[in-house]
Short mmCIF file of C-alpha atoms in Angstrom, two decimals:
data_model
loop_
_atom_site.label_atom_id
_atom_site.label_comp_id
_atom_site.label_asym_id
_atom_site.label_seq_id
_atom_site.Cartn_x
_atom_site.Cartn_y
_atom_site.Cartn_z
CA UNK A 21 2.08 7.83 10.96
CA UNK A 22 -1.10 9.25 10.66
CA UNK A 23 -3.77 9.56 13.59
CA UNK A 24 -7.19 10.82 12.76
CA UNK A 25 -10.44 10.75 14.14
CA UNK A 26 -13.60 10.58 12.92
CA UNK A 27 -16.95 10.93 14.31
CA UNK A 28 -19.46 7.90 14.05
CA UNK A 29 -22.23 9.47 12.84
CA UNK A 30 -20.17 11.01 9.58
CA UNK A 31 -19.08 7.56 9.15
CA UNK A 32 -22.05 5.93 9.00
CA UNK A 33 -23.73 8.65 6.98
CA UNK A 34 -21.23 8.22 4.43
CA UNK A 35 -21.93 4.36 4.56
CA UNK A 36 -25.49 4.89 4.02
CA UNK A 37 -24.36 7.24 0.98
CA UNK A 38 -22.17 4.74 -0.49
CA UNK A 39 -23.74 1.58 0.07
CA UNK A 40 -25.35 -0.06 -2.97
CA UNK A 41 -23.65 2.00 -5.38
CA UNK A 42 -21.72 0.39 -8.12
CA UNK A 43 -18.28 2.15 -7.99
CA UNK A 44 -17.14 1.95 -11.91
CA UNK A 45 -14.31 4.31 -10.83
CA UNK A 46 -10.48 2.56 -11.54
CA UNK A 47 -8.88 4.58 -9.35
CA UNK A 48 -8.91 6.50 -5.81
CA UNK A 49 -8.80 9.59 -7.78
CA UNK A 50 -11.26 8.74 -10.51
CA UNK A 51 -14.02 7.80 -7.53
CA UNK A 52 -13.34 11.63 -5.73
CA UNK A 53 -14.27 13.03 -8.77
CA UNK A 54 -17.32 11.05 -9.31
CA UNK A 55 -18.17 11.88 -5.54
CA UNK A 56 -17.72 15.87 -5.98
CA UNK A 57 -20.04 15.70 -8.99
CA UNK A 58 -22.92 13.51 -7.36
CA UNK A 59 -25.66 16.13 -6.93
CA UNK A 60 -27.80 13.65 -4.49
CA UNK A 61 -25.19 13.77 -1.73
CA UNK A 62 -25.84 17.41 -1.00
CA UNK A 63 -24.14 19.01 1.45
CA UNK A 64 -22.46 15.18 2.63
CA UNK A 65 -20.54 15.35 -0.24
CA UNK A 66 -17.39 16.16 1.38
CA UNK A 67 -17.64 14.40 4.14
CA UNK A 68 -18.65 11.67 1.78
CA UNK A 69 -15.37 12.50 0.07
CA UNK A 70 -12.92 12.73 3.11
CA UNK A 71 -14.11 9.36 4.49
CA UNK A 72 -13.31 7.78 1.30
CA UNK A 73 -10.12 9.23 0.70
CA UNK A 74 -9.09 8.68 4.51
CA UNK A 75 -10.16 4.81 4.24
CA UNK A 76 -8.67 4.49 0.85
CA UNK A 77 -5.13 5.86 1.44
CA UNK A 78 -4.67 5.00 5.08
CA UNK A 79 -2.51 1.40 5.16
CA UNK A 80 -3.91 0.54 8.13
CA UNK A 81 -7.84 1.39 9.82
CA UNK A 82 -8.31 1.20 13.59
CA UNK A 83 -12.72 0.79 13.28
CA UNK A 84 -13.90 1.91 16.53
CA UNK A 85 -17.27 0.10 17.02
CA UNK A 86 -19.67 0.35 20.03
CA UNK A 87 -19.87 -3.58 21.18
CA UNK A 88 -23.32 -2.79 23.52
CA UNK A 89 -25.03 -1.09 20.71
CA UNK A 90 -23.16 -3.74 18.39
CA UNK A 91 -24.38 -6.77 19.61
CA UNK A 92 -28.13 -5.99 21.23
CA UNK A 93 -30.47 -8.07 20.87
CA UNK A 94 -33.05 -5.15 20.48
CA UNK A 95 -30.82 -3.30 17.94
CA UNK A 96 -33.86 -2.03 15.40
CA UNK A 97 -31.84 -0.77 12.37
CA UNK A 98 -28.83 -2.84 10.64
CA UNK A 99 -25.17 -2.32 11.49
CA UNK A 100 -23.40 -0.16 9.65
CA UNK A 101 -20.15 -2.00 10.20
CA UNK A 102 -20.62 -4.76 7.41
CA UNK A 103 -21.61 -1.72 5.04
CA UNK A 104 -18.63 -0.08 5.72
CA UNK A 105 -16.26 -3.42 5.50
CA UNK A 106 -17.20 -4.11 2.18
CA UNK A 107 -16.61 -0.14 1.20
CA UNK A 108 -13.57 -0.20 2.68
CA UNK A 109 -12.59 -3.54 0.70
CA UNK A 110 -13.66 -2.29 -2.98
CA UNK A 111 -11.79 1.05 -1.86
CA UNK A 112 -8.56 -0.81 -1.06
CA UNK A 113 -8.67 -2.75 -4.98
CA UNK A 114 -8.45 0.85 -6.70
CA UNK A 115 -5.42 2.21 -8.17
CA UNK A 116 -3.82 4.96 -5.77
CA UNK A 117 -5.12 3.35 -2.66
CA UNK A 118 -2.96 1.65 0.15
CA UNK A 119 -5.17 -0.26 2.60
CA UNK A 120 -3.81 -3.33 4.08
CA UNK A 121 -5.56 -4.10 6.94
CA UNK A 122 -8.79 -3.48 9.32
CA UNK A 123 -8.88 -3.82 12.86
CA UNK A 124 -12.07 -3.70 14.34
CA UNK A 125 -12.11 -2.61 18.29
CA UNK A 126 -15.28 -3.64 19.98
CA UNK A 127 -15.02 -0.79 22.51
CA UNK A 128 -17.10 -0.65 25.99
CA UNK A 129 -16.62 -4.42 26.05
CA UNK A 130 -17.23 -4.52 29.73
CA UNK A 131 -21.20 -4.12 28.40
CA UNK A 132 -20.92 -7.60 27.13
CA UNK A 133 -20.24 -9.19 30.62
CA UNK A 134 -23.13 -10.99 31.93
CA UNK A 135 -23.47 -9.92 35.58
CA UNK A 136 -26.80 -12.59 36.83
CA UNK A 137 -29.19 -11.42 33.55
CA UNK A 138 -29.47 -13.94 31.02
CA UNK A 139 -27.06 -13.80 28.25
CA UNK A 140 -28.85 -12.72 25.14
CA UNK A 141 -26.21 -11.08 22.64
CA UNK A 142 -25.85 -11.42 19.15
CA UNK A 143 -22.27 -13.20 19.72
CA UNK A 144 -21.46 -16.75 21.31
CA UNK A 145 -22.88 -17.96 24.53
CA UNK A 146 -24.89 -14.58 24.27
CA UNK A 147 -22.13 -12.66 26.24
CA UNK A 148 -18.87 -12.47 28.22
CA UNK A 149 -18.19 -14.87 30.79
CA UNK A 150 -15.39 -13.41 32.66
CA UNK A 151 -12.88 -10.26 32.21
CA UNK A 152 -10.17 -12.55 30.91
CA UNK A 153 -12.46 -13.45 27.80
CA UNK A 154 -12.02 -10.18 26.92
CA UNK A 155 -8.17 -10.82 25.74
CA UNK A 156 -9.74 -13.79 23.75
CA UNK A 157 -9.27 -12.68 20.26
CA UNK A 158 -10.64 -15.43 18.38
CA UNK A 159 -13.88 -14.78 20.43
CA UNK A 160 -14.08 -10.99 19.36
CA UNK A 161 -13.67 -12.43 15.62
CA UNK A 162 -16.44 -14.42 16.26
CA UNK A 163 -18.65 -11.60 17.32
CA UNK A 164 -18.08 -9.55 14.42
CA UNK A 165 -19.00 -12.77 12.22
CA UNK A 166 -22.12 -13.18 13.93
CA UNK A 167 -23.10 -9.63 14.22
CA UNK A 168 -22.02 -8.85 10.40
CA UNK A 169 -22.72 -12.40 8.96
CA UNK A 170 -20.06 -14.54 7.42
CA UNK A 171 -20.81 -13.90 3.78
CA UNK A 172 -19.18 -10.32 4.06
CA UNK A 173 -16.08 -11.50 6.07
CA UNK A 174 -15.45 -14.43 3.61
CA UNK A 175 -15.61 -12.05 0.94
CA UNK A 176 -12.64 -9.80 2.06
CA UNK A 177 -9.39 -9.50 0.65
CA UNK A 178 -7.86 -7.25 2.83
CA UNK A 179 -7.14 -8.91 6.39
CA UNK A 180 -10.14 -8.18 9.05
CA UNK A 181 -8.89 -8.27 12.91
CA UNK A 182 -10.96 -7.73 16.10
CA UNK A 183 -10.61 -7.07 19.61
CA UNK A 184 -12.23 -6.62 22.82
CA UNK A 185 -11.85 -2.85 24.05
CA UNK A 186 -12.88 -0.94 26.99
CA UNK A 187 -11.32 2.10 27.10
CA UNK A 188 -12.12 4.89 24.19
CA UNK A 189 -14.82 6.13 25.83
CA UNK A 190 -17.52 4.76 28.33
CA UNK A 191 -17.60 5.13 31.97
CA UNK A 192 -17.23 2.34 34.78
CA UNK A 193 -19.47 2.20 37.46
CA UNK A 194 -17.91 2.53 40.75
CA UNK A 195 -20.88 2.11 43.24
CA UNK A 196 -20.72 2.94 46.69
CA UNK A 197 -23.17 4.01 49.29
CA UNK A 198 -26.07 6.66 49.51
CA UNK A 199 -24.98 9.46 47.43
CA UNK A 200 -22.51 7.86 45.66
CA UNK A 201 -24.54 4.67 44.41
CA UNK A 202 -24.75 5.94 41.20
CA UNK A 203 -21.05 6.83 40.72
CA UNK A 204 -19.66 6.99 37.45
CA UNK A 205 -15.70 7.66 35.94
CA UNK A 206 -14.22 7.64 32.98
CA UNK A 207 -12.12 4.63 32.17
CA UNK A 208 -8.89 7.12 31.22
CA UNK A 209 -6.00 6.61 32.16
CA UNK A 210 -6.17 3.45 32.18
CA UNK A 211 -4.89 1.45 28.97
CA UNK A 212 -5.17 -2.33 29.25
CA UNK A 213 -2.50 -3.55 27.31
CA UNK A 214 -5.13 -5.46 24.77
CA UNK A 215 -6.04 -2.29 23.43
CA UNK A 216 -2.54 -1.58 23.02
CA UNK A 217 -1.77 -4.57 20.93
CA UNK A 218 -2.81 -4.16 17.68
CA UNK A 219 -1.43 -0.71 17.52
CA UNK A 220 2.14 -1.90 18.66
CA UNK A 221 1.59 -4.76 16.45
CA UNK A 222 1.13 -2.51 13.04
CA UNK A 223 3.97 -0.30 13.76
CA UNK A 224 6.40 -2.91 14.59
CA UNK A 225 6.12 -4.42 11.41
CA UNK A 226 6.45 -1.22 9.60
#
Protein backbone atom coordinates (compact mmCIF):
# COMPACT_ATOMS: atom_id res chain seq x y z
CA UNK A 1 0.00 0.00 0.00
CA UNK A 2 0.95 3.22 -0.96
CA UNK A 3 0.00 6.57 0.97
CA UNK A 4 0.91 9.85 -0.60
CA UNK A 5 -0.04 13.23 -0.37
CA UNK A 6 -0.34 15.83 -2.53
CA UNK A 7 -0.92 19.42 -2.23
CA UNK A 8 -4.09 21.00 -3.95
CA UNK A 9 -2.68 23.64 -5.59
CA UNK A 10 0.01 21.20 -7.59
CA UNK A 11 -2.96 19.27 -8.42
CA UNK A 12 -4.91 21.63 -9.86
CA UNK A 13 -2.02 23.30 -11.64
CA UNK A 14 -1.32 20.18 -13.30
CA UNK A 15 -5.11 19.98 -14.27
CA UNK A 16 -5.01 23.30 -15.77
CA UNK A 17 -1.74 21.98 -17.69
CA UNK A 18 -3.35 18.96 -18.92
CA UNK A 19 -6.75 19.85 -19.61
CA UNK A 20 -7.68 20.17 -23.29
CA UNK A 21 -4.79 18.42 -24.50
CA UNK A 22 -5.23 15.52 -26.78
CA UNK A 23 -3.08 12.73 -25.18
CA UNK A 24 -1.98 10.58 -28.47
CA UNK A 25 0.38 8.76 -26.05
CA UNK A 26 -0.50 4.59 -25.89
CA UNK A 27 1.03 4.14 -22.91
CA UNK A 28 1.84 5.54 -19.22
CA UNK A 29 5.34 5.63 -20.30
CA UNK A 30 4.94 7.01 -23.79
CA UNK A 31 2.78 10.16 -22.13
CA UNK A 32 6.01 10.89 -19.39
CA UNK A 33 8.06 11.28 -22.17
CA UNK A 34 5.86 13.54 -24.07
CA UNK A 35 5.45 15.52 -20.68
CA UNK A 36 9.42 15.91 -20.05
CA UNK A 37 9.76 17.24 -23.59
CA UNK A 38 6.79 19.86 -23.49
CA UNK A 39 8.73 23.15 -23.37
CA UNK A 40 5.36 25.22 -22.37
CA UNK A 41 5.08 23.54 -18.97
CA UNK A 42 8.22 25.18 -17.68
CA UNK A 43 9.31 24.60 -14.52
CA UNK A 44 5.60 22.47 -13.77
CA UNK A 45 6.87 19.94 -15.77
CA UNK A 46 7.65 17.61 -13.10
CA UNK A 47 5.15 18.17 -11.03
CA UNK A 48 3.09 17.86 -14.14
CA UNK A 49 4.86 14.53 -14.50
CA UNK A 50 4.59 13.10 -10.86
CA UNK A 51 0.83 13.80 -10.73
CA UNK A 52 0.36 11.84 -13.78
CA UNK A 53 2.39 9.03 -13.00
CA UNK A 54 0.94 8.94 -9.27
CA UNK A 55 -2.81 8.98 -10.74
CA UNK A 56 -1.92 6.62 -13.46
CA UNK A 57 -0.25 3.77 -11.49
CA UNK A 58 -2.03 4.11 -8.19
CA UNK A 59 -5.13 1.28 -8.25
CA UNK A 60 -7.00 3.18 -6.14
CA UNK A 61 -7.28 7.51 -5.64
CA UNK A 62 -8.60 8.90 -2.36
CA UNK A 63 -9.58 12.85 -4.14
CA UNK A 64 -9.62 15.07 -1.25
CA UNK A 65 -11.99 17.94 -2.28
CA UNK A 66 -12.97 21.04 -0.21
CA UNK A 67 -17.04 20.64 -0.10
CA UNK A 68 -17.49 24.67 1.14
CA UNK A 69 -15.34 25.91 -1.60
CA UNK A 70 -16.90 22.94 -3.75
CA UNK A 71 -20.31 23.70 -3.69
CA UNK A 72 -20.60 27.83 -3.22
CA UNK A 73 -22.82 29.44 -4.76
CA UNK A 74 -20.34 32.43 -5.27
CA UNK A 75 -17.53 30.09 -6.49
CA UNK A 76 -16.06 32.56 -9.50
CA UNK A 77 -13.71 30.15 -11.37
CA UNK A 78 -14.71 26.40 -12.48
CA UNK A 79 -13.91 23.32 -10.43
CA UNK A 80 -11.06 21.67 -11.07
CA UNK A 81 -12.47 18.35 -9.95
CA UNK A 82 -14.36 17.41 -13.29
CA UNK A 83 -10.96 18.42 -15.10
CA UNK A 84 -9.15 16.18 -13.16
CA UNK A 85 -11.88 13.14 -13.37
CA UNK A 86 -11.73 12.98 -16.88
CA UNK A 87 -7.61 13.08 -16.70
CA UNK A 88 -7.62 10.61 -14.39
CA UNK A 89 -10.07 8.40 -16.66
CA UNK A 90 -8.01 8.71 -20.11
CA UNK A 91 -4.87 8.03 -17.73
CA UNK A 92 -6.37 4.79 -16.39
CA UNK A 93 -7.11 3.41 -20.48
CA UNK A 94 -3.19 3.58 -21.17
CA UNK A 95 -1.02 0.66 -21.26
CA UNK A 96 1.15 0.43 -17.93
CA UNK A 97 -1.46 2.10 -15.83
CA UNK A 98 -3.54 0.43 -12.95
CA UNK A 99 -6.38 2.71 -11.83
CA UNK A 100 -9.50 1.12 -10.72
CA UNK A 101 -11.31 3.34 -8.82
CA UNK A 102 -11.89 7.13 -7.51
CA UNK A 103 -13.23 8.08 -4.35
CA UNK A 104 -14.03 11.49 -3.97
CA UNK A 105 -14.12 12.83 -0.09
CA UNK A 106 -16.06 16.00 0.23
CA UNK A 107 -14.05 17.09 3.29
CA UNK A 108 -15.22 19.99 5.86
CA UNK A 109 -18.73 18.68 5.23
CA UNK A 110 -19.96 20.21 8.40
CA UNK A 111 -19.82 23.66 6.01
CA UNK A 112 -22.71 22.26 4.14
CA UNK A 113 -25.10 22.19 7.21
CA UNK A 114 -27.61 24.83 7.09
CA UNK A 115 -27.69 26.36 10.59
CA UNK A 116 -31.08 29.19 10.09
CA UNK A 117 -29.41 30.83 6.57
CA UNK A 118 -31.11 29.84 3.58
CA UNK A 119 -29.83 26.88 1.82
CA UNK A 120 -28.19 27.99 -1.36
CA UNK A 121 -25.53 25.23 -2.46
CA UNK A 122 -24.80 23.89 -5.63
CA UNK A 123 -26.10 20.28 -4.38
CA UNK A 124 -29.80 19.13 -3.47
CA UNK A 125 -32.07 21.03 -1.23
CA UNK A 126 -29.10 23.62 -1.33
CA UNK A 127 -27.42 22.00 1.79
CA UNK A 128 -27.32 19.52 4.69
CA UNK A 129 -30.21 19.01 6.73
CA UNK A 130 -28.94 17.22 9.67
CA UNK A 131 -25.45 15.47 10.76
CA UNK A 132 -26.83 12.07 9.90
CA UNK A 133 -27.15 13.18 6.11
CA UNK A 134 -23.73 13.28 6.17
CA UNK A 135 -23.42 9.22 6.16
CA UNK A 136 -25.90 9.47 3.15
CA UNK A 137 -23.78 8.37 0.34
CA UNK A 138 -26.06 8.52 -2.45
CA UNK A 139 -26.52 12.25 -1.43
CA UNK A 140 -22.66 13.02 -1.62
CA UNK A 141 -22.89 11.32 -5.27
CA UNK A 142 -25.38 13.62 -6.01
CA UNK A 143 -23.35 16.62 -5.08
CA UNK A 144 -20.50 15.79 -7.12
CA UNK A 145 -23.07 15.33 -10.16
CA UNK A 146 -24.41 18.61 -9.66
CA UNK A 147 -21.28 20.42 -8.91
CA UNK A 148 -19.30 18.58 -11.91
CA UNK A 149 -22.36 18.04 -14.26
CA UNK A 150 -23.53 14.64 -15.32
CA UNK A 151 -22.01 14.53 -18.77
CA UNK A 152 -18.45 13.91 -17.18
CA UNK A 153 -19.66 11.26 -14.61
CA UNK A 154 -21.64 9.34 -17.34
CA UNK A 155 -18.65 9.33 -19.32
CA UNK A 156 -16.40 7.37 -16.84
CA UNK A 157 -15.21 4.02 -17.04
CA UNK A 158 -13.47 3.68 -14.04
CA UNK A 159 -15.95 3.57 -10.91
CA UNK A 160 -16.47 7.25 -9.25
CA UNK A 161 -17.46 7.08 -5.31
CA UNK A 162 -18.18 9.99 -2.91
CA UNK A 163 -18.49 10.74 0.59
CA UNK A 164 -19.23 13.21 3.13
CA UNK A 165 -15.95 14.05 5.24
CA UNK A 166 -15.13 16.24 8.05
CA UNK A 167 -12.05 15.50 9.34
CA UNK A 168 -8.71 16.12 7.03
CA UNK A 169 -8.41 19.37 7.97
CA UNK A 170 -10.83 22.24 9.11
CA UNK A 171 -11.53 23.37 12.53
CA UNK A 172 -14.91 23.13 14.60
CA UNK A 173 -16.15 25.90 16.34
CA UNK A 174 -16.54 25.39 19.93
CA UNK A 175 -18.09 28.74 21.19
CA UNK A 176 -18.26 29.69 24.61
CA UNK A 177 -18.37 32.92 26.47
CA UNK A 178 -16.36 36.30 26.35
CA UNK A 179 -12.95 35.38 25.41
CA UNK A 180 -13.59 32.23 24.21
CA UNK A 181 -16.56 33.06 21.69
CA UNK A 182 -14.48 32.70 18.96
CA UNK A 183 -12.93 29.31 19.88
CA UNK A 184 -11.64 27.18 17.35
CA UNK A 185 -9.97 23.23 17.35
CA UNK A 186 -8.93 21.05 15.09
CA UNK A 187 -11.23 18.17 14.33
CA UNK A 188 -8.11 15.48 15.04
CA UNK A 189 -8.42 12.90 16.70
CA UNK A 190 -11.44 12.34 15.95
CA UNK A 191 -12.23 9.83 12.95
CA UNK A 192 -15.92 9.30 12.27
CA UNK A 193 -16.13 6.00 11.05
CA UNK A 194 -17.61 7.35 7.44
CA UNK A 195 -14.36 8.58 6.63
CA UNK A 196 -13.04 5.35 7.52
CA UNK A 197 -15.16 3.39 5.17
CA UNK A 198 -14.00 3.60 1.94
CA UNK A 199 -10.48 3.05 3.00
CA UNK A 200 -11.39 -0.25 4.91
CA UNK A 201 -13.55 -0.99 2.06
CA UNK A 202 -10.52 -0.95 -0.72
CA UNK A 203 -8.21 -2.90 1.34
CA UNK A 204 -10.54 -5.56 2.28
CA UNK A 205 -11.11 -6.48 -1.08
CA UNK A 206 -7.52 -6.53 -1.92
Amino acid sequence: IHSIDVPGEEVQRAVEHMDGLRISSKSVQGLLRSIEQRPEFGNQREAIRYIVEMTATFEHILFIVDADEFTSANRSTSSPVGSYLRLADELAHLSGAALQKITVLLNKSDTLLVRGESPNRIMPNGGLSSWEEMLDKDLAMKTLREVVGPAILSMMRVPVEAYFTCTFGGLIHRGGEGKDHEDFVPTYPMVPVNVLEPVLRSLMSE
